[in-house]
Amino acid sequence: MNIQIFHQLHTEGLITDETLDKIKTGEANRPISLTRELKALMYAGVLLLTTGLGIIVYKNLDSIGHLAIVICIALAAACCFAYCAAKAPPFSFQKVDTANILRDYILLLGCMLLLILIGYLQYQYQVFGNRWGMATFVPMVILFISAYYFDHLGVLSLAIVNLAAWAGITVTPLHILQSNDFDDARIIFTGFGLGVLLLVLSFISLRRNIKAHFSFTYKNFGVHILFISAIAAMVHFSSSYAFWFLPLAGLAVFQFLEAKKEKSFYFLVITTLYFYAGISYLVIRFLFQTSFDEGALYLALFYFIVSGLVLALFLIHYNKLFKKAT
Amino acid sequence: MTVYNTATLKNKHIRQHATEAFKRQYINSDTYKNILEKHPVDLYTPNVFVKIGLGILTVFITFCTVGFIALLFNIDNLFKAFLIVMGIVCYVVLEMMAGKKRHYNSGVDNILMAGTVLFISTGLSLGYSVNSPVVLSLVTCIICLWLALRFTDRLAAIAATLTFLSLVFNACVDAGEFTISFFPYVLLLVSGCIYYFSGREERSVKNQVYHPLWQTISVIGLLAFYLSGNYYVVASLTEENYLLQKNSALSFPWFFWTWTMAFPVVCLVIGIQRKKLLLIRADVILIAVSVLTFRYYYSIVAAEAAMVIAGSLLLAASYLLMQYLRTLRCGFVFDNTSADDETENVEGFVIGQTLGGQSRHEQEAKFGGGSFGGAGAGSEY
């Protein structure tokens, strides 16, 4: 803080002599918190260590003694879980305020080691035989249990990613489009099912007050996967694209009302943008239904300019409304 | 010079300080409200998500408008001039949005600024004999500098600093063989001056209007100061063309290696001594850069082994520091309190994104009951 600003406020008569002294003394003796920086370093450590271990195991599948790898990783994972269990506060369905940040990261490390271990065991020893689904189902169950027992949002995210992997799709937001073949009806319907399931879980978490703070994470994954599946359905089932617009519209209206109720800027923006993508697809299909002529191209560009402006005004309007309400 | 009311920008700066003082419980709520009341701000700065949404829509509208006009007037032969005109149009709209609608970091103004720079520089670089890197970086620097001063924009300030450094580099290369071999030292001098003077202006109370700009330029100046002497950066720039290779600036490799390895450590010590959090954060990044530079030239162990070692060291170091800073030491502390819900949600998202991977379970091979008929009589298989 710039103390001279407070001198200025003092001159303006907005703060007293005592307050100015309090600010000066407070700032001179204020400890600087390195919490964020150390947490970031610890997270970078977990990321580097698990990525490095994953590559080592992958590259040396045939050269290192298999048993040695299994024992080392299993021991390390067991130590991590044992440490977390020893330091864990009693289980509660409410949010547990942890005072031990280190435990959170050790748990994360343990979970990642566990995923590496199970993947390796399945690859090398086929412990689940040909039931490859079990290789994602088992870690998913362990991750969900860990997330709830140790109250960890990061592990919950990993569990949801594994749940989706078990169902056959990728849900990490930045890979959701590039890693899934949304031209496959099975993927689209799986997406619908998974999205609805996650939204229901979010609703239950909140309504029943079972780890209510997990609600956002479930909803975030659920909303993205549902919207993308709905738009993909419009594109895939091209003969009945207008019909497939209905679930998208229904979802958008529902999410918009929810966002309004919760005053959530985030859900307002993503709902608006996904719905706009759906409507635009509808308009473009309609314009180019007969032929790809210059007139249709002009109309399409004109539509994008006008609709973009309207949407920007819509966002500005709701931003003002939400700000007033909060 | 700025499009906004100077008093409003000053008030904004004062409000930020008052909010910080209120959070730290130096002032009570009545004093806080009184300060806010006496320092009104009428700028439009929306929530961060709305800002991103508005930014995306502005990109969309800008490109569609450019496409629409290009089609309408069939400007195949005048494309370069057309781009410059579009840059000017972007600027005019920007003036209106910022001047009349008071948009300040709303996503709309940021994208229009980027559009102005992008269209004008692309138009210039495509033709009109302005393909000399010196002229191009000079023009871009002037535009960015004007935008930074006019709209007090951090991104424009970063672009102005970087294009200015690019201008210095290109001028050194163009000036002759003597200056070529000295370009890292010239860059060191210039970026050092940028860091020093921007830091001084940042601390001055007279520059409340441009305070965020000086703060940003100061960080960029520090990073540029280090990178100007970083061995890898200098070697990469030297490989740019024949003249640079012939008059290699790396005739004193010991200087660049010392700079690469020692600078971040010295700066970290200074940052800790002066208790400058921004400097400490920047230095941690610089230390990572110096380790990567060393590893690029002297790879002692394989990448994966290096990752395991670095990861273990980071975990151990952060753990020890957390333990050490549980009580106040030299003015630094580790608050062992959990983050708020919003931060936790963001952390959860980042963990899911980075550690979650992309793997998905593929359906097991299904062996359906194929049918066959004798002598090719059946069509199914």
XYZ file of C-alpha atoms in Angstrom:
707
model
C 0.000 0.000 0.000
C 1.145 3.526 -0.791
C 1.179 5.435 2.507
C 1.194 8.769 0.663
C -2.391 8.085 -0.471
C -3.440 7.969 3.189
C -1.564 11.199 3.873
C -3.688 12.688 1.087
C -6.880 11.279 2.661
C -5.734 12.685 5.993
C -5.285 16.138 4.419
C -8.797 15.839 2.974
C -10.038 15.185 6.503
C -11.329 11.716 5.694
C -9.131 9.862 8.179
C -8.051 10.906 11.638
C -4.521 11.257 13.042
C -4.980 8.007 14.972
C -6.087 6.115 11.867
C -3.121 7.418 9.887
C -0.746 6.335 12.666
C -2.479 2.957 12.821
C -2.010 2.479 9.059
C 1.651 3.569 9.211
C 2.480 1.280 12.139
C 0.383 -1.569 10.750
C 2.037 -1.442 7.323
C 5.536 -1.149 8.791
C 5.007 -4.295 10.887
C 2.614 -6.216 8.629
C 3.892 -9.731 7.945
C 3.939 -10.770 4.313
C 2.020 -13.960 3.691
C 3.735 -16.506 1.437
C 0.787 -18.930 1.590
C -0.229 -18.739 -2.085
C 3.360 -18.929 -3.290
C 4.192 -21.987 -1.166
C 0.953 -23.726 -2.165
C 1.763 -23.078 -5.830
C 5.266 -24.505 -5.327
C 3.871 -27.596 -3.611
C 1.349 -28.103 -6.412
C 4.125 -27.732 -9.015
C 6.095 -30.346 -7.035
C 3.196 -32.853 -7.113
C 2.650 -32.196 -10.815
C 6.339 -32.676 -11.712
C 6.821 -35.728 -9.494
C 3.748 -37.626 -10.720
C 4.340 -36.713 -14.374
C 7.989 -37.795 -14.116
C 7.056 -41.062 -12.399
C 4.369 -41.739 -14.994
C 6.882 -41.285 -17.830
C 9.508 -43.443 -16.072
C 7.012 -46.285 -15.642
C 5.803 -45.939 -19.247
C 9.319 -45.865 -20.714
C 10.701 -48.717 -18.628
C 7.840 -51.165 -18.709
C 10.148 -53.913 -19.954
C 13.452 -53.055 -18.310
C 12.790 -52.345 -14.609
C 11.788 -55.213 -12.395
C 7.988 -55.135 -12.397
C 7.728 -56.080 -8.789
C 10.146 -53.303 -7.834
C 7.967 -50.718 -9.563
C 4.772 -52.054 -8.027
C 6.259 -52.173 -4.536
C 7.799 -48.690 -4.745
C 4.671 -46.964 -6.047
C 2.342 -48.943 -3.770
C 4.500 -48.127 -0.736
C 4.634 -44.446 -1.615
C 0.843 -44.303 -2.189
C 0.191 -46.220 1.046
C 2.438 -43.812 2.978
C 0.544 -40.843 1.522
C -2.857 -42.297 2.433
C -1.628 -43.368 5.886
C -0.340 -39.844 6.557
C -3.650 -38.323 5.434
C -5.675 -40.777 7.518
C -3.554 -40.036 10.579
C -3.944 -36.286 10.172
C -7.579 -36.311 9.031
C -10.210 -34.619 11.198
C -13.318 -36.692 12.002
C -15.567 -37.338 9.012
C -18.478 -35.001 8.514
C -21.104 -34.507 5.807
C -20.508 -30.759 6.202
C -17.467 -28.859 5.021
C -14.425 -29.731 7.119
C -12.176 -26.730 7.573
C -8.742 -28.227 7.309
C -5.880 -26.459 8.980
C -3.380 -28.793 7.339
C -2.673 -27.638 3.808
C 0.177 -30.120 3.475
C -2.293 -32.997 3.945
C -4.288 -31.816 0.927
C -1.252 -32.048 -1.315
C -0.059 -35.369 0.110
C -3.546 -36.741 -0.585
C -3.340 -35.465 -4.140
C 0.072 -37.117 -4.540
C -1.295 -40.380 -3.080
C -4.260 -40.352 -5.480
C -2.050 -39.733 -8.497
C 0.323 -42.531 -7.446
C -2.677 -44.813 -7.025
C -3.864 -44.047 -10.556
C -0.369 -44.776 -11.917
C -0.224 -48.024 -9.905
C -3.610 -49.350 -11.059
C -2.886 -48.413 -14.661
C 0.442 -50.228 -14.465
C -1.033 -53.321 -12.764
C -3.697 -53.609 -15.456
C -1.194 -53.096 -18.290
C 1.390 -55.500 -16.988
C -0.555 -58.127 -15.061
C -4.112 -57.662 -16.401
C -5.425 -57.816 -12.842
C -8.896 -57.031 -14.118
C -8.576 -59.384 -17.077
C -10.392 -58.120 -20.157
C -12.751 -55.979 -18.094
C -10.926 -52.749 -18.907
C -13.788 -50.756 -17.419
C -12.793 -52.053 -13.978
C -9.389 -50.379 -14.362
C -11.158 -47.005 -14.356
C -14.048 -48.029 -12.096
C -11.892 -49.091 -9.130
C -9.770 -45.890 -8.986
C -12.953 -43.861 -9.511
C -14.551 -45.420 -6.423
C -11.386 -44.878 -4.368
C -11.173 -41.267 -5.572
C -14.812 -40.558 -4.678
C -14.349 -42.103 -1.225
C -11.143 -40.100 -0.695
C -12.777 -36.870 -1.885
C -15.677 -37.257 0.537
C -13.697 -38.671 3.447
C -10.869 -36.139 3.264
C -13.067 -33.323 1.935
C -10.967 -32.493 -1.123
C -12.365 -30.627 -4.156
C -9.340 -31.405 -6.340
C -9.711 -35.153 -5.734
C -13.450 -34.815 -6.466
C -12.551 -33.282 -9.850
C -10.228 -36.236 -10.500
C -13.039 -38.636 -9.494
C -15.479 -36.984 -11.928
C -12.891 -37.143 -14.709
C -12.506 -40.875 -13.929
C -16.277 -41.372 -13.841
C -16.492 -39.874 -17.306
C -13.532 -41.987 -18.472
C -15.352 -45.064 -17.185
C -18.413 -43.999 -19.193
C -16.148 -43.564 -22.232
C -15.718 -39.825 -22.578
C -13.229 -37.102 -21.669
C -14.509 -34.229 -19.558
C -11.420 -32.170 -18.738
C -12.776 -28.829 -20.007
C -9.906 -27.958 -22.327
C -9.860 -31.436 -23.898
C -13.593 -32.019 -24.034
C -13.892 -31.111 -27.715
C -10.619 -32.408 -29.105
C -10.607 -35.789 -27.335
C -14.213 -36.866 -27.906
C -15.718 -37.924 -31.180
C -19.014 -36.087 -30.952
C -19.955 -37.481 -34.336
C -20.805 -40.713 -32.537
C -24.359 -41.082 -31.205
C -23.120 -43.266 -28.312
C -20.792 -40.495 -27.075
C -23.594 -37.910 -27.366
C -26.081 -39.981 -25.358
C -23.399 -40.865 -22.792
C -22.728 -37.134 -22.505
C -26.417 -36.450 -21.900
C -26.610 -39.195 -19.254
C -23.436 -38.107 -17.495
C -24.406 -34.426 -17.565
C -27.821 -35.122 -16.046
C -26.248 -37.392 -13.404
C -23.763 -34.683 -12.411
C -26.483 -32.029 -12.220
C -28.579 -34.355 -10.027
C -25.562 -34.955 -7.762
C -25.038 -31.185 -7.541
C -28.686 -30.689 -6.645
C -28.617 -33.454 -4.002
C -25.398 -32.104 -2.464
C -27.030 -28.732 -2.017
C -30.545 -29.819 -1.056
C -29.522 -32.571 1.389
C -26.553 -30.561 2.625
C -24.153 -33.415 1.937
C -20.868 -31.663 1.285
C -22.808 -28.736 -0.172
C -19.565 -27.068 -1.305
C -19.055 -29.948 -3.813
C -22.174 -28.765 -5.629
C -20.363 -26.231 -7.845
C -17.819 -28.775 -9.110
C -20.535 -31.299 -10.068
C -22.590 -28.570 -11.720
C -19.654 -27.092 -13.612
C -18.720 -30.408 -15.246
C -22.391 -31.320 -15.754
C -23.420 -28.073 -17.448
C -20.477 -28.080 -19.888
C -20.947 -31.705 -20.919
C -24.741 -31.270 -21.308
C -24.474 -28.147 -23.453
C -21.780 -29.656 -25.664
C -23.769 -32.886 -26.058
C -26.916 -30.918 -26.962
C -25.085 -28.896 -29.638
C -23.344 -32.062 -30.891
C -26.755 -33.769 -31.169
C -27.995 -30.899 -33.380
C -25.011 -31.352 -35.665
C -24.985 -35.170 -35.664
C -28.705 -35.771 -36.207
C -28.752 -33.285 -39.041
C -32.089 -34.420 -40.482
C -33.873 -33.504 -37.234
C -31.638 -30.658 -36.037
C -34.614 -28.407 -35.193
C -35.962 -31.094 -32.851
C -32.588 -31.440 -31.107
C -32.619 -27.700 -30.523
C -35.387 -28.244 -27.953
C -33.225 -29.931 -25.256
C -30.637 -27.176 -25.734
C -33.279 -24.455 -25.357
C -34.802 -26.185 -22.312
C -31.407 -26.536 -20.656
C -30.497 -22.924 -21.467
C -33.735 -21.580 -19.971
C -33.261 -23.740 -16.868
C -29.634 -22.672 -16.413
C -30.472 -19.034 -17.074
C -33.124 -19.053 -14.342
C -30.701 -20.822 -12.006
C -27.968 -18.267 -12.767
C -30.439 -15.443 -12.122
C -31.475 -16.997 -8.833
C -27.879 -17.566 -7.682
C -26.629 -14.284 -9.213
C -23.896 -16.317 -10.870
C -22.004 -14.345 -13.520
C -20.130 -17.493 -14.578
C -23.186 -19.607 -15.375
C -24.929 -16.626 -16.985
C -22.055 -16.155 -19.428
C -21.540 -19.826 -20.339
C -25.292 -20.403 -20.746
C -25.579 -17.355 -23.000
C -22.609 -18.362 -25.157
C -23.643 -22.033 -25.543
C -27.228 -21.056 -26.385
C -25.953 -18.506 -28.885
C -23.829 -21.223 -30.540
C -26.943 -23.441 -30.818
C -29.176 -20.699 -32.229
C -26.462 -19.630 -34.661
C -26.180 -23.207 -35.935
C -29.944 -23.203 -36.466
C -29.845 -19.884 -38.361
C -26.873 -20.891 -40.530
C -28.485 -24.224 -41.414
C -31.654 -22.385 -42.356
C -29.821 -19.797 -44.468
C -27.711 -22.307 -46.363
C -30.428 -24.954 -46.624
C -30.947 -24.555 -50.326
C -27.667 -23.280 -51.731
C -24.435 -21.612 -50.731
C -24.967 -18.282 -52.504
C -23.595 -14.795 -51.861
C -26.902 -13.448 -50.529
C -26.977 -16.071 -47.774
C -23.377 -15.237 -46.869
C -24.244 -11.532 -46.521
C -27.244 -12.404 -44.393
C -25.180 -14.748 -42.201
C -22.505 -12.101 -41.570
C -25.193 -9.489 -40.903
C -26.885 -11.896 -38.484
C -23.626 -12.445 -36.565
C -22.953 -8.704 -36.267
C -26.456 -7.806 -35.061
C -26.902 -10.850 -32.792
C -23.412 -10.310 -31.309
C -24.318 -6.717 -30.459
C -27.664 -7.744 -28.942
C -25.950 -10.419 -26.870
C -23.293 -7.963 -25.647
C -26.062 -5.572 -24.547
C -27.829 -8.490 -22.853
C -24.684 -9.365 -20.858
C -24.098 -5.704 -19.932
C -27.707 -5.429 -18.736
C -27.543 -8.543 -16.558
C -24.135 -7.592 -15.206
C -25.702 -4.352 -13.933
C -28.695 -6.227 -12.475
C -26.539 -8.801 -10.683
C -24.182 -6.114 -9.364
C -27.097 -4.155 -7.956
C -28.498 -7.238 -6.280
C -25.211 -8.309 -4.658
C -4.077 12.853 -22.536
C -6.279 10.109 -21.148
C -9.803 9.642 -22.484
C -11.124 9.196 -18.959
C -11.585 11.895 -16.389
C -8.277 12.191 -14.481
C -10.112 12.712 -11.195
C -12.054 9.466 -11.766
C -8.856 7.489 -12.328
C -7.308 8.995 -9.206
C -10.452 8.152 -7.268
C -10.259 4.585 -8.531
C -6.714 4.299 -7.210
C -7.716 5.795 -3.843
C -10.715 3.431 -3.613
C -8.439 0.413 -4.171
C -6.229 1.550 -1.293
C -9.249 2.224 0.927
C -10.636 -1.259 0.206
C -7.291 -2.806 1.100
C -7.128 -0.740 4.305
C -10.674 -1.809 5.200
C -9.824 -5.497 4.622
C -6.776 -5.121 6.870
C -9.020 -3.474 9.494
C -7.113 -0.194 9.585
C -10.307 1.794 8.958
C -13.855 1.172 10.125
C -16.845 0.773 7.825
C -18.051 4.362 8.322
C -14.690 5.807 7.297
C -14.548 3.367 4.396
C -18.028 4.333 3.151
C -17.167 8.003 3.558
C -14.015 7.624 1.437
C -15.975 5.767 -1.280
C -18.674 8.440 -1.242
C -16.162 11.282 -1.593
C -14.323 9.507 -4.424
C -16.949 8.409 -6.953
C -16.016 6.321 -9.997
C -18.316 6.136 -13.030
C -16.288 3.670 -15.116
C -17.845 0.504 -16.510
C -15.783 -2.511 -15.433
C -17.886 -5.693 -15.356
C -17.356 -8.973 -13.539
C -14.433 -11.048 -14.890
C -16.672 -13.683 -16.549
C -18.849 -11.031 -18.201
C -15.600 -9.369 -19.312
C -14.480 -12.613 -21.005
C -17.939 -13.026 -22.601
C -17.913 -9.451 -23.904
C -14.371 -9.947 -25.179
C -15.352 -13.088 -27.135
C -18.374 -11.325 -28.622
C -16.272 -8.284 -29.590
C -13.781 -10.525 -31.421
C -16.687 -12.136 -33.207
C -18.374 -8.850 -34.150
C -15.078 -7.280 -35.295
C -14.144 -10.132 -37.637
C -17.694 -10.461 -39.019
C -17.821 -6.708 -39.693
C -14.450 -6.836 -41.462
C -15.644 -9.810 -43.543
C -18.974 -8.137 -44.312
C -17.404 -4.868 -45.501
C -14.704 -6.718 -47.452
C -17.388 -8.686 -49.310
C -19.642 -5.691 -49.808
C -16.987 -3.500 -51.432
C -15.030 -6.319 -53.075
C -11.680 -4.931 -51.971
C -9.329 -7.596 -53.359
C -6.755 -5.104 -54.654
C -6.981 -2.700 -51.747
C -6.654 -5.226 -48.976
C -3.663 -3.563 -47.271
C -5.345 -0.147 -47.217
C -8.564 -1.803 -46.103
C -6.835 -3.359 -43.066
C -5.441 0.046 -42.053
C -8.891 1.615 -42.458
C -10.369 -1.167 -40.290
C -7.712 -0.434 -37.659
C -8.765 3.226 -37.692
C -12.451 2.209 -37.475
C -11.607 0.028 -34.447
C -9.904 3.019 -32.847
C -12.871 5.348 -33.503
C -15.286 2.805 -31.949
C -12.860 2.418 -29.033
C -12.860 6.188 -28.453
C -16.659 6.153 -28.399
C -16.945 3.167 -26.074
C -14.355 4.513 -23.643
C -15.286 8.195 -23.915
C -19.072 8.049 -23.936
C -19.902 4.647 -22.443
C -17.017 4.777 -19.932
C -15.829 1.237 -20.736
C -12.671 0.569 -18.722
C -11.186 -2.926 -18.929
C -14.588 -4.250 -19.929
C -13.351 -6.757 -22.490
C -14.791 -4.605 -25.299
C -12.121 -1.888 -25.074
C -9.314 -4.441 -24.668
C -10.270 -6.285 -27.852
C -10.791 -3.049 -29.815
C -7.305 -1.943 -28.766
C -5.852 -5.266 -29.926
C -7.812 -4.884 -33.193
C -6.414 -1.393 -33.765
C -2.795 -2.557 -33.349
C -3.280 -5.819 -35.261
C -5.042 -4.357 -38.304
C -2.768 -1.321 -38.690
C 0.503 -3.239 -38.198
C -0.602 -6.086 -40.504
C -1.712 -3.568 -43.125
C 1.625 -1.762 -42.888
C 3.733 -4.919 -42.895
C 1.957 -6.245 -45.989
C 2.822 -3.263 -48.121
C 3.660 0.404 -48.544
C 7.404 -0.411 -48.356
C 7.122 -0.479 -44.574
C 8.557 -3.961 -44.361
C 11.667 -2.869 -42.478
C 11.549 -4.357 -38.950
C 12.792 -1.024 -37.509
C 9.976 1.028 -39.046
C 7.366 -1.596 -38.258
C 8.390 -1.924 -34.603
C 8.607 1.883 -34.340
C 5.080 2.367 -35.720
C 3.660 -0.445 -33.540
C 5.460 0.957 -30.495
C 4.025 4.443 -31.093
C 0.479 3.051 -31.520
C 0.770 0.880 -28.376
C 2.259 3.760 -26.385
C -0.573 6.058 -27.427
C -3.189 3.427 -26.545
C -1.542 2.799 -23.173
C -1.503 6.509 -22.313
C -4.924 7.277 -23.758
C -6.772 4.323 -22.204
C -4.421 3.568 -19.265
C -4.299 -0.030 -20.382
C -1.838 -2.551 -18.963
C -1.774 -4.830 -22.010
C -1.051 -1.896 -24.310
C 1.743 -0.870 -21.903
C 3.229 -4.383 -22.074
C 3.002 -4.329 -25.886
C 4.589 -0.854 -25.984
C 7.517 -1.998 -23.786
C 8.112 -5.147 -25.817
C 7.896 -3.378 -29.177
C 10.272 -0.714 -27.871
C 12.801 -3.416 -26.933
C 12.253 -5.001 -30.337
C 12.909 -1.588 -31.909
C 16.188 -1.281 -29.982
C 17.267 -4.764 -31.088
C 16.360 -4.121 -34.732
C 18.127 -0.735 -34.652
C 21.285 -2.408 -33.280
C 21.178 -5.010 -36.044
C 20.565 -2.384 -38.742
C 23.178 0.090 -37.493
C 26.234 -1.959 -38.419
C 28.604 -4.759 -37.453
C 29.939 -2.933 -34.400
C 26.551 -2.515 -32.697
C 25.491 -6.041 -33.660
C 28.024 -7.652 -31.371
C 26.928 -5.380 -28.535
C 23.189 -5.809 -28.808
C 22.753 -7.784 -25.523
C 24.552 -5.047 -23.578
C 22.415 -2.327 -25.184
C 19.265 -4.318 -24.364
C 20.519 -4.819 -20.802
C 21.066 -1.089 -20.416
C 17.695 -0.131 -21.902
C 15.637 -2.712 -19.982
C 17.545 -1.871 -16.783
C 16.604 1.791 -17.272
C 12.971 0.816 -17.952
C 12.899 -1.187 -14.712
C 14.535 1.544 -12.650
C 12.464 4.496 -13.887
C 9.120 2.656 -13.956
C 9.754 1.507 -10.371
C 10.451 5.095 -9.349
C 7.295 6.371 -11.054
C 5.257 3.562 -9.482
C 6.210 4.755 -6.005
C 5.437 8.393 -6.798
C 2.116 9.749 -5.552
C 1.948 12.154 -8.505
C 1.297 9.330 -10.934
C -1.855 7.819 -9.490
C -3.502 7.887 -12.926
C -0.827 5.723 -14.509
C 0.060 3.708 -11.406
C -1.138 0.317 -12.794
C 0.844 0.955 -15.966
C 4.103 1.726 -14.162
C 3.647 -1.353 -11.991
C 3.195 -3.571 -15.064
C 6.079 -1.957 -16.981
C 8.291 -2.427 -13.932
C 7.669 -6.215 -13.917
C 8.148 -6.457 -17.701
C 11.323 -4.364 -17.368
C 12.717 -6.777 -14.771
C 11.918 -9.844 -16.876
C 13.418 -8.166 -19.960
C 16.494 -7.150 -17.945
C 17.113 -10.798 -17.075
C 16.241 -12.216 -20.486
C 18.549 -9.715 -22.254
C 21.484 -11.481 -20.595
C 20.087 -15.011 -20.569
C 22.446 -17.297 -22.532
C 19.690 -19.137 -24.389
C 17.896 -15.926 -25.442
C 21.101 -14.284 -26.663
C 22.143 -17.462 -28.521
C 18.700 -17.741 -30.146
C 18.727 -14.104 -31.256
C 22.265 -14.570 -32.594
C 21.030 -17.363 -34.865
C 18.542 -14.958 -36.478
C 20.750 -14.080 -39.459
C 24.223 -14.333 -40.962
C 25.448 -10.926 -39.716
C 24.509 -11.756 -36.149
C 26.307 -15.098 -36.372
C 29.397 -13.492 -37.891
C 29.619 -10.854 -35.132
C 28.453 -13.124 -32.362
C 27.560 -11.382 -29.120
C 28.535 -14.537 -27.264
C 32.258 -13.733 -27.317
C 32.130 -13.537 -23.506
C 30.078 -16.642 -22.660
C 31.149 -16.525 -19.003
C 29.336 -13.188 -18.623
C 26.043 -14.569 -19.946
C 26.282 -17.786 -17.941
C 27.017 -15.838 -14.757
C 24.108 -13.535 -15.532
C 21.778 -16.470 -16.314
C 22.508 -18.297 -13.065
C 23.306 -15.493 -10.601
C 20.806 -12.764 -11.460
C 17.640 -14.537 -10.196
C 19.348 -15.521 -6.932
C 20.622 -11.984 -6.291
C 17.197 -10.543 -7.099
C 15.503 -13.072 -4.804
C 17.764 -12.032 -1.951
C 16.977 -8.350 -2.651
C 13.258 -9.165 -2.869
C 13.344 -10.928 0.496
C 15.392 -8.130 2.075
C 13.049 -5.427 0.775
C 9.962 -7.618 1.346
C 8.729 -7.150 -2.214
C 6.276 -9.913 -2.995
C 6.040 -9.087 -6.692
C 9.824 -9.276 -7.019
C 9.900 -12.617 -5.150
C 7.216 -14.077 -7.426
C 9.034 -12.882 -10.564
C 12.330 -14.288 -9.235
C 10.863 -17.733 -8.622
C 9.879 -17.799 -12.308
C 13.350 -16.548 -13.294
C 15.020 -19.282 -11.227
C 12.936 -21.873 -13.109
C 14.009 -20.247 -16.402
C 17.690 -20.318 -15.410
C 17.472 -24.023 -14.443
C 15.774 -24.832 -17.758
C 18.445 -22.850 -19.649
C 21.212 -24.797 -17.922
C 19.433 -28.092 -18.598
C 19.050 -27.211 -22.274
C 22.835 -27.026 -22.735
C 24.034 -29.468 -20.070
C 21.524 -32.273 -19.772
C 22.846 -34.383 -16.880
C 19.862 -36.675 -16.412
C 16.890 -37.668 -18.557
C 13.883 -35.330 -18.590
C 11.652 -37.670 -16.572
C 14.332 -38.216 -13.913
C 14.852 -34.446 -13.780
C 11.107 -34.013 -13.258
C 11.065 -36.521 -10.397
C 14.105 -34.879 -8.759
C 12.743 -31.348 -9.246
C 9.299 -32.398 -8.010
C 10.748 -34.044 -4.894
C 12.966 -31.011 -4.219
C 10.036 -28.616 -4.645
C 7.850 -30.689 -2.326
C 10.583 -30.898 0.293
C 11.497 -27.208 0.019
C 7.906 -25.988 0.198
C 7.174 -28.316 3.123
C 10.233 -27.120 5.060
C 9.384 -23.488 4.312
C 5.794 -24.015 5.453
C 7.040 -25.450 8.731
C 9.669 -22.727 9.129
C 7.217 -19.893 8.445
C 4.518 -21.131 10.813
C 5.790 -18.421 13.116
C 6.722 -14.998 11.839
C 10.294 -14.961 10.452
C 11.997 -11.896 8.989
C 8.590 -10.386 8.232
C 7.290 -13.426 6.326
C 4.641 -15.873 7.442
C 2.687 -18.901 6.207
C -1.018 -18.514 7.105
C -2.320 -21.960 7.799
C -5.889 -21.069 7.022
C -8.001 -22.601 4.299
C -8.889 -20.595 1.214
C -12.355 -19.204 0.493
C -14.905 -21.239 -1.513
C -14.257 -19.440 -4.790
C -10.491 -20.038 -4.614
C -11.071 -23.692 -3.696
C -13.382 -24.136 -6.706
C -10.741 -22.656 -8.994
C -8.070 -24.929 -7.455
C -10.330 -27.956 -7.973
C -10.878 -26.965 -11.602
C -7.127 -26.551 -12.203
C -6.369 -29.933 -10.599
C -9.035 -31.664 -12.705
C -7.664 -29.980 -15.824
C -3.952 -30.569 -15.270
C -3.787 -33.848 -13.349
C -6.996 -35.335 -14.746
C -5.374 -36.243 -18.046
C -7.290 -37.096 -21.181
C -7.547 -40.830 -20.885
C -10.876 -42.475 -21.368
C -11.952 -46.029 -21.163
C -12.597 -47.494 -24.599
C -15.323 -50.057 -24.906
C -14.061 -53.609 -24.802
C -13.870 -55.333 -28.169
C -17.257 -56.794 -28.724
C -17.443 -60.056 -30.594
C -20.920 -60.215 -32.064
C -22.338 -63.341 -33.519
C -21.524 -63.109 -37.186
C -23.385 -65.298 -39.571
C -22.166 -66.921 -42.665
C -23.607 -68.961 -45.387
C -22.054 -71.521 -47.606
C -20.665 -70.775 -51.026
C -21.103 -67.021 -50.708
C -24.858 -67.362 -50.471
C -25.169 -65.022 -47.471
C -24.433 -61.304 -47.437
C -23.706 -60.893 -43.734
C -20.377 -61.610 -42.163
